[in-house]
Coordinates of N, CA and C in Angstrom, one line a residue:
X914 N 104.8 6.6 67.4 CA 106.2 7.3 68.2 C 106.0 8.6 67.8
X915 N 106.5 9.3 68.8 CA 106.5 11.3 68.5 C 107.8 11.5 68.2
X916 N 108.2 12.5 67.3 CA 109.3 13.1 67.2 C 109.0 14.7 67.5
X917 N 109.9 15.2 67.4 CA 109.9 16.4 68.0 C 110.2 17.5 66.8
X918 N 109.8 18.7 66.2 CA 110.8 19.3 65.1 C 111.4 20.3 65.7
X919 N 111.6 21.2 64.6 CA 112.0 22.8 64.8 C 111.1 23.6 65.1
X920 N 109.8 23.8 65.2 CA 108.7 24.3 65.5 C 107.4 23.6 66.1
X921 N 106.7 23.8 67.1 CA 105.4 23.1 67.1 C 104.5 22.0 66.2
X922 N 104.5 22.8 65.0 CA 103.5 22.5 64.0 C 104.2 21.2 63.1
X923 N 105.8 21.1 63.6 CA 106.7 20.4 62.5 C 106.8 19.0 63.9
X924 N 106.5 18.8 65.0 CA 106.2 17.5 65.8 C 105.4 16.8 65.1
X925 N 105.7 15.4 65.2 CA 104.6 14.6 64.2 C 104.4 12.9 65.5
X926 N 103.2 12.8 65.9 CA 103.2 11.6 66.3 C 102.2 10.9 65.8
X927 N 102.9 9.5 65.3 CA 102.3 8.8 64.8 C 101.2 7.6 65.0
X928 N 101.0 7.8 66.3 CA 99.8 6.6 66.7 C 98.6 7.1 66.4
X929 N 97.9 6.0 65.9 CA 96.6 6.4 65.1 C 95.2 6.0 66.3
X930 N 95.8 5.8 67.2 CA 94.7 5.9 68.6 C 95.1 7.3 69.1
X931 N 94.3 8.0 68.7 CA 94.0 9.6 69.3 C 92.8 9.6 70.5
X932 N 92.6 10.1 71.4 CA 91.8 9.9 72.4 C 90.6 10.5 72.1
X933 N 90.3 11.4 71.2 CA 89.2 11.7 70.8 C 88.3 10.3 70.0
X934 N 88.8 10.1 68.9 CA 88.6 9.1 68.3 C 87.9 7.6 68.9
X935 N 89.3 7.4 69.7 CA 88.7 6.3 70.7 C 87.5 6.5 71.3
X936 N 87.4 7.7 72.1 CA 85.7 7.6 72.7 C 84.4 8.0 71.7
X937 N 84.7 8.3 70.6 CA 83.8 8.7 69.6 C 83.6 7.3 69.0
X938 N 84.4 6.3 68.7 CA 83.8 5.3 68.3 C 82.7 4.1 69.2
X939 N 83.5 4.4 70.3 CA 82.6 3.6 71.1 C 81.0 3.9 71.2
X940 N 80.7 5.2 70.9 CA 79.2 5.6 71.0 C 78.9 5.7 69.2
X941 N 79.7 5.4 68.4 CA 79.2 5.2 66.7 C 77.9 4.4 66.6
X942 N 77.0 5.2 66.2 CA 76.2 4.5 65.9 C 75.6 3.6 64.2
X943 N 76.3 4.6 63.5 CA 75.9 4.5 62.3 C 77.2 4.0 61.5
X944 N 76.5 3.2 60.3 CA 77.4 2.5 59.7 C 77.3 2.9 58.3
X945 N 78.1 3.4 57.4 CA 78.5 4.6 56.1 C 78.5 3.5 55.0
X946 N 78.2 3.5 54.0 CA 78.3 3.2 52.3 C 80.4 3.3 52.5
X947 N 80.9 2.5 51.7 CA 82.2 2.7 51.5 C 82.7 3.3 50.5
X948 N 81.6 4.4 50.2 CA 82.2 5.5 49.2 C 81.8 6.5 49.8
X949 N 82.0 7.8 49.3 CA 81.8 9.2 49.7 C 82.0 9.9 48.8
X950 N 81.2 11.4 48.8 CA 81.6 12.7 48.2 C 81.2 13.3 49.5
X951 N 82.4 14.3 49.0 CA 82.2 15.5 50.4 C 82.2 16.9 49.3
X952 N 81.3 17.7 49.8 CA 81.2 18.4 48.5 C 81.2 20.2 49.4
X953 N 81.8 20.9 48.3 CA 82.0 22.6 49.2 C 81.6 23.6 47.9
X954 N 80.1 23.1 47.6 CA 79.2 23.7 46.5 C 78.1 24.6 47.0
X955 N 78.0 24.6 48.4 CA 77.2 25.3 49.0 C 75.4 25.0 48.7
X956 N 74.6 25.8 48.6 CA 73.5 25.4 48.4 C 73.3 24.2 47.0
X957 N 73.7 24.2 46.4 CA 73.5 23.1 45.0 C 73.7 21.7 45.6
X958 N 74.6 21.5 46.5 CA 74.7 20.3 47.1 C 73.5 20.0 48.0
X959 N 73.0 20.8 49.0 CA 71.9 20.3 49.7 C 70.4 20.1 48.8
X960 N 70.4 21.3 47.4 CA 69.2 21.2 46.8 C 69.5 19.4 46.1
X961 N 70.8 19.4 45.3 CA 70.6 17.8 44.8 C 70.2 16.7 45.7
X962 N 71.1 16.8 46.6 CA 70.5 15.8 47.9 C 69.0 15.9 47.8
X963 N 68.6 16.6 48.1 CA 66.8 16.8 48.5 C 66.3 16.2 47.1
X964 N 66.7 17.0 46.1 CA 66.0 16.2 44.8 C 66.3 14.8 44.7
X965 N 67.4 14.0 45.0 CA 67.6 13.0 44.6 C 67.4 11.7 45.7
X966 N 66.7 12.2 46.7 CA 66.4 11.1 47.8 C 67.3 11.0 48.9
X967 N 68.5 11.6 48.9 CA 69.4 11.1 49.8 C 68.9 11.3 51.6
X968 N 69.4 10.2 51.8 CA 68.3 10.3 53.5 C 69.3 10.7 54.4
X969 N 69.1 11.5 55.4 CA 69.8 11.9 56.1 C 70.3 11.2 57.2
X970 N 71.4 10.2 57.7 CA 71.3 9.3 58.7 C 71.8 9.8 60.0
X971 N 73.2 10.9 59.7 CA 73.7 11.0 61.2 C 73.9 12.5 60.7
X972 N 74.4 13.2 61.9 CA 74.8 14.5 61.8 C 76.1 14.8 62.8
X973 N 77.0 15.6 62.4 CA 77.9 16.1 63.2 C 77.8 17.5 63.4
X974 N 77.6 17.7 64.6 CA 77.7 19.3 65.4 C 79.2 19.8 65.5
X975 N 78.5 21.2 65.3 CA 80.1 22.0 65.5 C 79.1 22.7 66.1
X976 N 80.1 23.9 66.6 CA 79.9 25.2 67.1 C 78.7 25.9 66.4
X977 N 78.7 25.9 65.1 CA 77.8 27.2 64.4 C 77.0 26.3 64.0
X978 N 77.0 24.7 63.6 CA 75.3 24.3 62.8 C 76.0 22.7 62.8
X979 N 74.6 22.0 62.7 CA 74.4 20.6 62.4 C 74.9 20.1 61.0
X980 N 76.3 19.4 60.8 CA 76.2 19.0 59.2 C 75.6 17.7 59.0
X981 N 74.7 17.3 58.2 CA 73.8 16.2 58.1 C 74.7 15.5 57.0
X982 N 74.8 14.1 57.0 CA 75.4 13.2 56.7 C 74.1 12.2 55.9
X983 N 74.7 12.0 54.8 CA 73.3 11.6 54.0 C 74.0 10.5 53.1
X984 N 73.2 9.4 53.2 CA 73.2 8.2 52.1 C 72.3 8.1 51.1
X985 N 72.7 7.9 49.9 CA 71.7 7.7 48.7 C 72.3 6.9 48.0
X986 N 71.8 6.8 46.5 CA 72.1 5.6 45.7 C 72.8 7.0 44.5
X987 N 73.5 6.2 43.9 CA 74.2 6.8 42.6 C 74.6 5.6 41.5
X988 N 73.7 5.6 40.7 CA 73.9 4.6 39.6 C 74.2 3.1 40.4
X989 N 73.2 2.8 40.7 CA 73.0 2.0 41.5 C 74.2 1.2 42.8
X990 N 74.7 2.4 43.2 CA 75.4 2.5 44.0 C 75.4 3.0 45.4
X991 N 75.4 2.5 46.4 CA 75.1 3.4 47.7 C 76.4 4.5 48.3
X992 N 76.3 5.5 48.0 CA 77.0 6.8 48.5 C 76.5 7.4 49.9
X993 N 77.6 8.0 50.2 CA 77.8 8.9 52.0 C 77.9 9.9 51.4
X994 N 77.1 10.8 51.8 CA 77.4 12.7 51.1 C 77.1 13.3 51.9
X995 N 78.3 14.2 52.1 CA 78.4 14.8 53.5 C 79.3 16.7 52.8
X996 N 78.5 17.8 52.9 CA 78.6 19.1 52.9 C 80.0 19.5 53.9
X997 N 80.6 19.6 53.2 CA 82.2 20.0 54.6 C 82.5 21.6 54.5
X998 N 83.2 21.7 55.5 CA 83.1 23.5 55.6 C 84.6 23.9 55.1
X999 N 84.3 25.2 55.0 CA 85.6 25.6 54.3 C 86.7 25.6 55.3
X1000 N 88.2 25.3 54.9 CA 89.6 25.0 55.4 C 89.5 23.8 55.9
X1001 N 91.1 23.6 55.8 CA 91.2 22.5 56.3 C 91.0 21.8 57.6
X1002 N 91.2 22.2 58.8 CA 90.8 21.8 60.0 C 89.7 21.5 60.0
X1003 N 88.2 21.8 59.4 CA 87.1 21.9 60.2 C 86.6 20.5 58.4
X1004 N 87.1 20.7 57.6 CA 86.8 19.7 56.6 C 87.4 18.5 57.0
X1005 N 88.3 18.2 57.8 CA 88.8 17.1 57.9 C 88.2 16.5 58.9
X1006 N 87.9 17.2 60.4 CA 86.7 16.8 61.4 C 85.7 16.1 60.7
X1007 N 85.0 16.7 59.8 CA 84.1 16.0 59.3 C 84.7 14.7 58.3
X1008 N 85.3 14.8 57.6 CA 86.2 13.7 56.9 C 86.4 12.3 58.1
X1009 N 86.7 12.9 59.0 CA 87.2 12.0 60.1 C 86.3 11.0 60.5
X1010 N 84.9 11.8 60.9 CA 83.5 11.3 61.3 C 83.3 10.3 60.1
X1011 N 82.9 10.7 59.0 CA 82.4 9.6 57.9 C 83.5 8.3 57.5
X1012 N 85.1 8.7 58.0 CA 85.9 7.3 57.7 C 85.5 6.6 59.4
X1013 N 84.9 7.2 60.3 CA 84.6 6.3 61.2 C 83.4 5.6 60.9
X1014 N 82.8 6.4 60.2 CA 81.7 5.2 59.7 C 81.6 4.4 58.7
X1015 N 83.1 4.0 58.3 CA 83.1 2.8 57.7 C 83.4 3.4 55.9
X1016 N 83.6 4.3 55.6 CA 83.8 5.2 54.1 C 85.2 4.8 54.3
X1017 N 85.5 4.3 52.9 CA 86.6 3.9 52.2 C 87.3 4.8 51.2
X1018 N 86.8 5.3 50.2 CA 87.3 6.1 49.1 C 86.1 7.3 49.1
X1019 N 86.8 8.3 48.8 CA 86.2 9.7 48.9 C 87.0 10.7 47.9
X1020 N 85.7 10.8 47.5 CA 86.0 12.0 46.1 C 85.6 13.3 46.6
X1021 N 86.5 14.6 47.2 CA 86.0 16.2 47.4 C 85.7 16.6 45.9
X1022 N 84.8 17.4 46.4 CA 84.4 18.4 44.9 C 84.4 20.0 45.3
X1023 N 85.2 21.0 45.0 CA 84.7 22.4 45.3 C 85.4 23.0 44.3
X1024 N 86.0 24.4 45.0 CA 86.3 25.4 44.0 C 87.7 25.4 44.1
X1025 N 88.7 26.2 43.3 CA 89.9 26.5 43.3 C 90.3 28.0 42.6
X1026 N 91.5 28.8 43.3 CA 91.4 29.9 42.7 C 92.8 29.6 41.3
X1027 N 92.8 30.1 40.3 CA 94.0 29.9 39.3 C 94.9 31.0 39.3
X1028 N 96.1 29.8 39.4 CA 97.6 30.7 39.3 C 98.0 31.4 38.0
X1029 N 97.7 30.4 37.4 CA 97.9 30.6 35.9 C 96.5 30.5 34.9
X1030 N 96.7 31.3 34.0 CA 95.6 31.4 33.0 C 94.7 29.8 32.9
X1031 N 93.6 29.8 33.8 CA 92.7 28.9 33.1 C 91.1 29.3 33.2
X1032 N 90.4 28.7 32.2 CA 89.3 29.0 32.1 C 88.3 29.0 33.0
X1033 N 87.3 30.3 33.5 CA 86.4 29.9 34.7 C 85.7 28.6 34.4
X1034 N 85.5 27.7 35.3 CA 84.6 26.6 35.1 C 85.1 25.6 34.2
X1035 N 87.0 25.3 34.5 CA 87.6 24.3 34.1 C 87.7 23.3 35.5
X1036 N 88.0 22.2 34.7 CA 88.0 21.1 35.7 C 89.2 21.0 36.1
X1037 N 90.1 20.6 37.4 CA 91.5 20.3 37.7 C 91.3 19.1 38.3
X1038 N 91.9 18.3 38.3 CA 92.4 17.1 38.8 C 93.4 17.3 40.2
X1039 N 93.7 17.8 41.2 CA 94.9 17.8 41.8 C 95.9 16.6 41.5
X1040 N 97.0 16.4 41.4 CA 98.1 15.4 41.8 C 98.8 15.2 42.5
X1041 N 99.1 16.4 43.2 CA 100.1 16.4 44.6 C 99.7 18.0 45.1
X1042 N 99.3 18.2 46.5 CA 99.0 19.2 47.2 C 99.9 20.1 47.8
X1043 N 100.3 21.0 47.7 CA 101.8 21.8 48.5 C 101.2 21.7 50.1
X1044 N 101.8 21.5 50.9 CA 101.4 21.5 51.9 C 101.9 22.9 53.0
X1045 N 101.1 24.0 52.9 CA 101.4 25.5 53.1 C 100.4 25.3 54.1
X1046 N 99.6 24.9 55.0 CA 98.2 24.7 56.0 C 98.8 23.9 57.2
X1047 N 97.9 23.3 57.8 CA 98.7 23.4 59.3 C 98.3 21.9 59.0
X1048 N 96.9 21.3 59.5 CA 96.0 20.0 58.9 C 97.0 18.7 58.8
X1049 N 97.7 18.8 57.9 CA 98.1 18.0 57.1 C 99.8 17.2 58.3
X1050 N 100.7 18.1 58.8 CA 101.5 18.2 59.4 C 100.9 17.3 60.7
X1051 N 99.6 17.1 61.3 CA 99.1 16.3 62.5 C 98.9 14.8 62.1
X1052 N 99.0 14.8 60.5 CA 98.8 13.4 59.9 C 100.5 12.4 59.5
X1053 N 101.0 13.7 58.9 CA 102.1 12.9 58.0 C 103.3 13.9 58.4
X1054 N 104.3 13.2 58.8 CA 105.6 13.5 58.8 C 106.0 14.9 58.1
X1055 N 106.6 15.8 58.7 CA 106.8 17.4 57.7 C 107.2 16.9 56.1
X1056 N 107.0 17.9 55.3 CA 107.0 17.0 53.9 C 106.7 17.9 52.9
X1057 N 107.1 18.6 51.9 CA 106.4 19.5 50.8 C 105.1 19.1 50.5
X1058 N 105.0 18.0 49.7 CA 103.7 17.7 49.2 C 103.2 16.6 49.7
X1059 N 101.7 16.2 49.6 CA 101.0 15.2 50.0 C 100.2 14.8 48.6
X1060 N 100.4 13.1 47.8 CA 99.6 12.9 47.0 C 97.8 12.6 46.9
X1061 N 97.3 12.5 46.1 CA 96.0 12.3 46.1 C 96.4 10.8 45.6
X1062 N 95.1 10.0 45.8 CA 95.0 8.5 45.0 C 95.4 8.7 43.6
X1063 N 96.3 7.6 42.9 CA 96.4 7.4 41.2 C 95.3 6.9 41.1
X1064 N 94.7 6.0 41.5 CA 93.4 5.0 41.1 C 92.2 5.6 41.4
X1065 N 92.1 6.7 42.2 CA 90.8 7.7 42.4 C 90.9 8.7 41.2
X1066 N 91.8 9.0 41.5 CA 92.2 9.9 40.4 C 91.9 9.5 39.2
X1067 N 92.2 8.7 39.2 CA 92.0 8.0 36.9 C 90.5 7.8 37.2
X1068 N 90.1 7.5 37.9 CA 88.3 7.5 37.9 C 87.8 8.7 37.7
X1069 N 88.3 9.9 38.7 CA 87.5 11.5 38.5 C 88.2 11.8 37.0
X1070 N 88.9 11.2 36.3 CA 89.4 11.5 34.9 C 88.3 11.0 34.2
X1071 N 87.9 9.5 34.4 CA 87.2 8.6 33.4 C 86.0 9.3 33.4
X1072 N 85.6 9.9 34.5 CA 84.1 10.3 34.4 C 84.2 11.9 33.9
X1073 N 85.1 12.6 34.1 CA 85.3 14.0 33.0 C 85.0 13.6 31.6
X1074 N 85.9 13.0 31.2 CA 86.0 12.5 30.0 C 84.7 11.6 29.3
X1075 N 84.1 10.9 29.9 CA 82.7 10.2 29.8 C 81.3 11.2 29.5
X1076 N 81.6 12.3 30.2 CA 80.7 12.7 30.1 C 80.8 14.1 29.4
X1077 N 81.7 14.2 28.3 CA 82.3 14.8 26.9 C 83.1 15.9 27.5
X1078 N 83.6 15.9 28.4 CA 84.4 17.3 29.4 C 85.7 17.0 29.1
X1079 N 86.6 18.1 29.5 CA 87.8 17.7 29.4 C 88.6 18.0 30.9
X1080 N 89.6 17.9 30.9 CA 90.6 18.3 32.5 C 92.0 18.7 32.6
X1081 N 92.3 19.0 33.8 CA 93.2 19.2 33.7 C 93.7 18.8 34.7
X1082 N 95.2 18.1 35.3 CA 96.3 17.6 36.0 C 96.6 18.5 36.7
X1083 N 97.2 18.9 38.0 CA 97.9 19.9 38.0 C 98.3 20.0 39.6
X1084 N 99.3 20.6 40.0 CA 99.5 20.8 41.7 C 99.1 21.7 42.0
X1085 N 98.6 21.4 43.3 CA 97.4 22.4 43.6 C 98.4 23.0 45.2
X1086 N 98.0 24.3 45.7 CA 99.0 25.0 46.6 C 97.4 25.2 47.2
X1087 N 97.9 24.3 48.9 CA 96.6 24.4 50.0 C 96.9 25.5 51.0
X1088 N 96.1 26.3 50.8 CA 96.6 27.4 52.0 C 95.5 27.3 53.2
X1089 N 96.2 28.2 54.6 CA 95.1 28.3 55.6 C 95.0 29.6 55.3
X1090 N 95.3 30.6 54.4 CA 95.2 32.2 54.9 C 94.7 32.7 53.4
X1091 N 93.4 32.9 53.0 CA 93.0 33.4 51.6 C 93.5 34.8 51.8
X1092 N 93.7 35.6 53.0 CA 94.0 37.1 52.8 C 95.8 37.1 52.8
X1093 N 96.2 35.9 52.9 CA 97.7 35.9 52.7 C 98.5 35.1 51.3
X1094 N 98.1 35.4 50.3 CA 98.3 35.3 49.0 C 99.3 36.3 48.4
X1095 N 99.9 36.8 48.9 CA 101.1 37.7 48.3 C 101.6 38.0 47.1
X1096 N 102.0 38.6 46.4 CA 103.2 38.4 45.2 C 103.8 37.8 45.3
X1097 N 104.8 37.8 46.3 CA 105.9 37.0 46.2 C 105.9 35.9 46.4
X1098 N 104.8 35.4 47.4 CA 104.1 34.5 47.6 C 103.6 33.4 46.2
X1099 N 103.0 34.3 45.7 CA 102.0 33.6 44.5 C 103.7 33.7 43.5
X1100 N 104.6 34.3 43.5 CA 105.8 34.0 42.6 C 106.3 32.7 42.8
X1101 N 106.7 32.3 44.3 CA 107.3 31.0 44.8 C 106.3 30.4 44.5
X1102 N 105.2 30.2 44.7 CA 104.3 28.9 44.2 C 104.3 28.5 42.9
X1103 N 104.4 29.5 42.0 CA 104.5 29.1 40.6 C 105.8 28.9 40.0
X1104 N 106.7 28.8 40.9 CA 108.0 28.6 41.0 C 108.1 26.7 41.6
X1105 N 107.3 26.3 42.1 CA 107.2 25.0 42.7 C 106.5 24.3 42.0
X1106 N 105.6 24.7 40.6 CA 104.7 24.4 40.3 C 103.4 24.4 40.1
X1107 N 103.1 25.6 41.6 CA 101.8 24.9 41.6 C 101.0 25.6 40.3
X1108 N 99.8 25.3 40.2 CA 98.7 26.0 39.0 C 97.6 26.7 39.7
X1109 N 97.1 25.9 40.8 CA 96.0 26.5 41.7 C 95.8 26.5 42.8
X1110 N 95.1 27.3 43.8 CA 95.1 27.0 44.9 C 93.4 27.0 45.3
X1111 N 93.8 26.7 46.7 CA 92.5 25.9 48.0 C 92.7 26.0 48.8
X1112 N 92.0 25.4 49.5 CA 92.1 25.4 51.0 C 91.9 24.1 51.8
X1113 N 91.8 22.9 51.3 CA 91.6 21.7 51.8 C 91.9 20.4 51.4
X1114 N 92.7 20.4 50.1 CA 93.0 19.1 49.5 C 94.5 18.4 50.3
X1115 N 95.7 19.2 50.3 CA 96.8 18.5 51.6 C 96.1 18.4 53.0
X1116 N 95.3 18.6 53.3 CA 94.8 18.3 55.0 C 94.0 17.3 54.8
X1117 N 92.9 16.9 53.8 CA 92.1 15.5 53.7 C 93.1 14.5 52.8
X1118 N 93.8 14.9 52.0 CA 94.8 14.0 51.5 C 95.6 13.4 52.2
X1119 N 96.2 14.3 53.2 CA 96.7 13.6 54.2 C 96.0 12.6 55.1
X1120 N 95.2 13.3 56.0 CA 94.2 12.4 56.7 C 94.2 11.1 56.2
X1121 N 93.6 11.3 54.7 CA 93.5 9.5 53.6 C 94.6 9.0 54.1
X1122 N 95.5 9.4 53.7 CA 96.9 8.9 53.9 C 97.5 7.9 54.8
X1123 N 97.2 8.7 56.1 CA 97.4 8.5 57.5 C 96.1 7.3 57.8
X1124 N 95.0 7.0 57.3 CA 94.1 6.4 57.9 C 94.0 5.3 57.1
X1125 N 94.4 5.2 55.7 CA 94.7 3.9 55.1 C 93.3 4.2 54.0
X1126 N 92.9 5.1 53.4 CA 91.8 5.1 52.5 C 92.1 5.6 51.1
X1127 N 91.6 5.9 50.4 CA 91.8 6.5 49.3 C 90.9 8.0 48.9
X1128 N 91.7 8.8 48.4 CA 91.1 10.2 48.4 C 91.5 10.8 47.1
X1129 N 90.8 11.6 46.4 CA 91.1 12.5 45.3 C 90.2 13.7 45.3
X1130 N 90.1 14.2 44.6 CA 89.5 15.6 44.2 C 89.0 16.3 43.2
X1131 N 87.8 16.6 42.7 CA 87.8 17.4 41.2 C 87.6 19.0 41.9
X1132 N 88.3 19.7 41.6 CA 88.0 21.4 41.5 C 87.8 21.8 40.0
X1133 N 86.8 22.9 40.4 CA 86.6 24.2 39.2 C 87.0 25.1 39.4
X1134 N 87.4 25.9 38.3 CA 88.4 27.2 38.3 C 87.1 28.3 38.6
X1135 N 87.6 29.0 39.8 CA 86.2 30.1 40.2 C 87.2 31.3 39.9
X1136 N 87.8 31.9 40.8 CA 88.7 33.2 40.5 C 89.9 32.9 40.3
X1137 N 90.8 34.0 40.2 CA 92.1 33.9 39.3 C 92.9 35.0 40.0
X1138 N 94.5 34.5 39.9 CA 95.1 35.2 40.0 C 96.4 35.5 38.9
X1139 N 95.7 35.4 38.2 CA 96.7 34.9 36.7 C 96.9 36.4 36.5
X1140 N 96.2 37.4 36.2 CA 96.3 38.5 35.8 C 97.3 39.5 36.3
X1141 N 96.7 40.8 36.6 CA 97.2 41.8 36.5 C 97.0 42.2 38.7
X1142 N 95.7 41.3 39.0 CA 95.6 40.9 40.4 C 94.4 40.2 40.5
X1143 N 93.7 40.1 41.9 CA 92.8 39.1 42.1 C 91.6 39.7 41.0
X1144 N 90.8 38.6 40.5 CA 89.8 38.6 39.6 C 88.8 37.7 40.1
X1145 N 87.5 38.0 41.1 CA 86.8 37.3 41.7 C 85.7 36.2 40.0
X1146 N 85.7 36.9 39.2 CA 85.1 36.3 38.2 C 83.7 35.9 38.5
X1147 N 82.9 34.8 38.3 CA 81.6 34.3 38.9 C 81.9 33.3 39.9
X1148 N 83.5 33.2 40.6 CA 83.7 32.1 41.5 C 82.8 30.7 40.7
X1149 N 83.0 30.4 39.5 CA 82.4 29.5 38.8 C 81.2 29.0 39.4
X1150 N 80.5 29.7 39.6 CA 79.4 28.9 39.9 C 78.5 28.0 39.4
X1151 N 78.7 28.7 37.7 CA 77.9 27.6 36.7 C 78.4 26.2 36.5
X1152 N 79.2 25.9 37.1 CA 79.9 24.7 37.1 C 79.5 23.7 38.4
X1153 N 79.3 24.1 39.2 CA 79.3 23.4 40.2 C 78.2 22.6 40.5
X1154 N 76.8 22.2 39.6 CA 76.1 21.3 39.5 C 77.0 20.0 38.8
X1155 N 77.3 20.2 37.8 CA 78.2 19.4 36.8 C 79.5 19.0 37.9
X1156 N 79.9 19.7 38.3 CA 81.3 19.2 39.1 C 80.7 18.3 40.0
X1157 N 79.6 18.0 40.7 CA 79.0 17.2 42.1 C 78.6 15.8 41.4
X1158 N 78.2 16.0 40.0 CA 77.6 14.4 39.1 C 78.7 14.2 38.5
X1159 N 79.9 14.8 38.2 CA 81.4 14.0 37.9 C 81.7 13.3 39.5
X1160 N 81.7 14.2 40.4 CA 82.5 13.2 41.7 C 81.5 12.2 41.8
X1161 N 80.1 12.4 42.0 CA 79.8 10.9 41.8 C 79.7 9.7 41.1
X1162 N 79.9 10.2 39.9 CA 80.3 9.3 38.6 C 81.8 8.6 38.9
X1163 N 82.5 9.4 39.6 CA 83.9 8.9 39.8 C 84.1 7.7 41.1
X1164 N 83.3 8.6 42.2 CA 83.5 7.1 43.1 C 83.0 6.1 43.3
X1165 N 81.9 6.0 42.3 CA 81.1 4.6 42.1 C 81.9 4.0 40.9
X1166 N 82.6 4.6 40.0 CA 83.0 4.1 39.0 C 84.2 3.0 39.2

């Protein structure tokens, strides 16, 4: 049933049978494992997949590139492995693709910016994401927050602890607009309890909830807004490979 909101982005249609998915489902040829890792780690993820024998079984073609969907084994369990693009809309397109292939549980891994002081490379597990983007509103009725899967989030925490590392659970602000993080908006997000900011969590969590699958995310801290201004630091590059291994451990745990 479709309901009309005050603005077009607040309209909501809960019909699960959209026109494009229905057409693509009929031509889908690849069955994927039930567990997947979605990465936003640049060449670290590509290199890891190639070095560990992850086989390309499918591709998602977009305007600028083909995104490989790989399958491999981690700790004796089959896992789908896909590198998602930056931003909620594009990331969710790839997420929908692997869900049609049979994925039922997914851990995303990528970076976040600190809104409060967090050391660079710290691991953050989002409990809820503030829906300050657009994609989530095409999946769930209007609302401020969307939660990640408690069970899968616990698996992420267990993976971090098993590696002898620490993590921090936090509320995250998901935004579409990297260049619109103003001082007053930052103050408002802090007042709402957000401690980090990123560009995919609310979108992916809403898609997962709508499709009836589990989703959680492991973030590592990169840049920060916790000082006098923006500090890129080292963008958390040294944490990327560890974060990837943690996500794989969590999804098979």
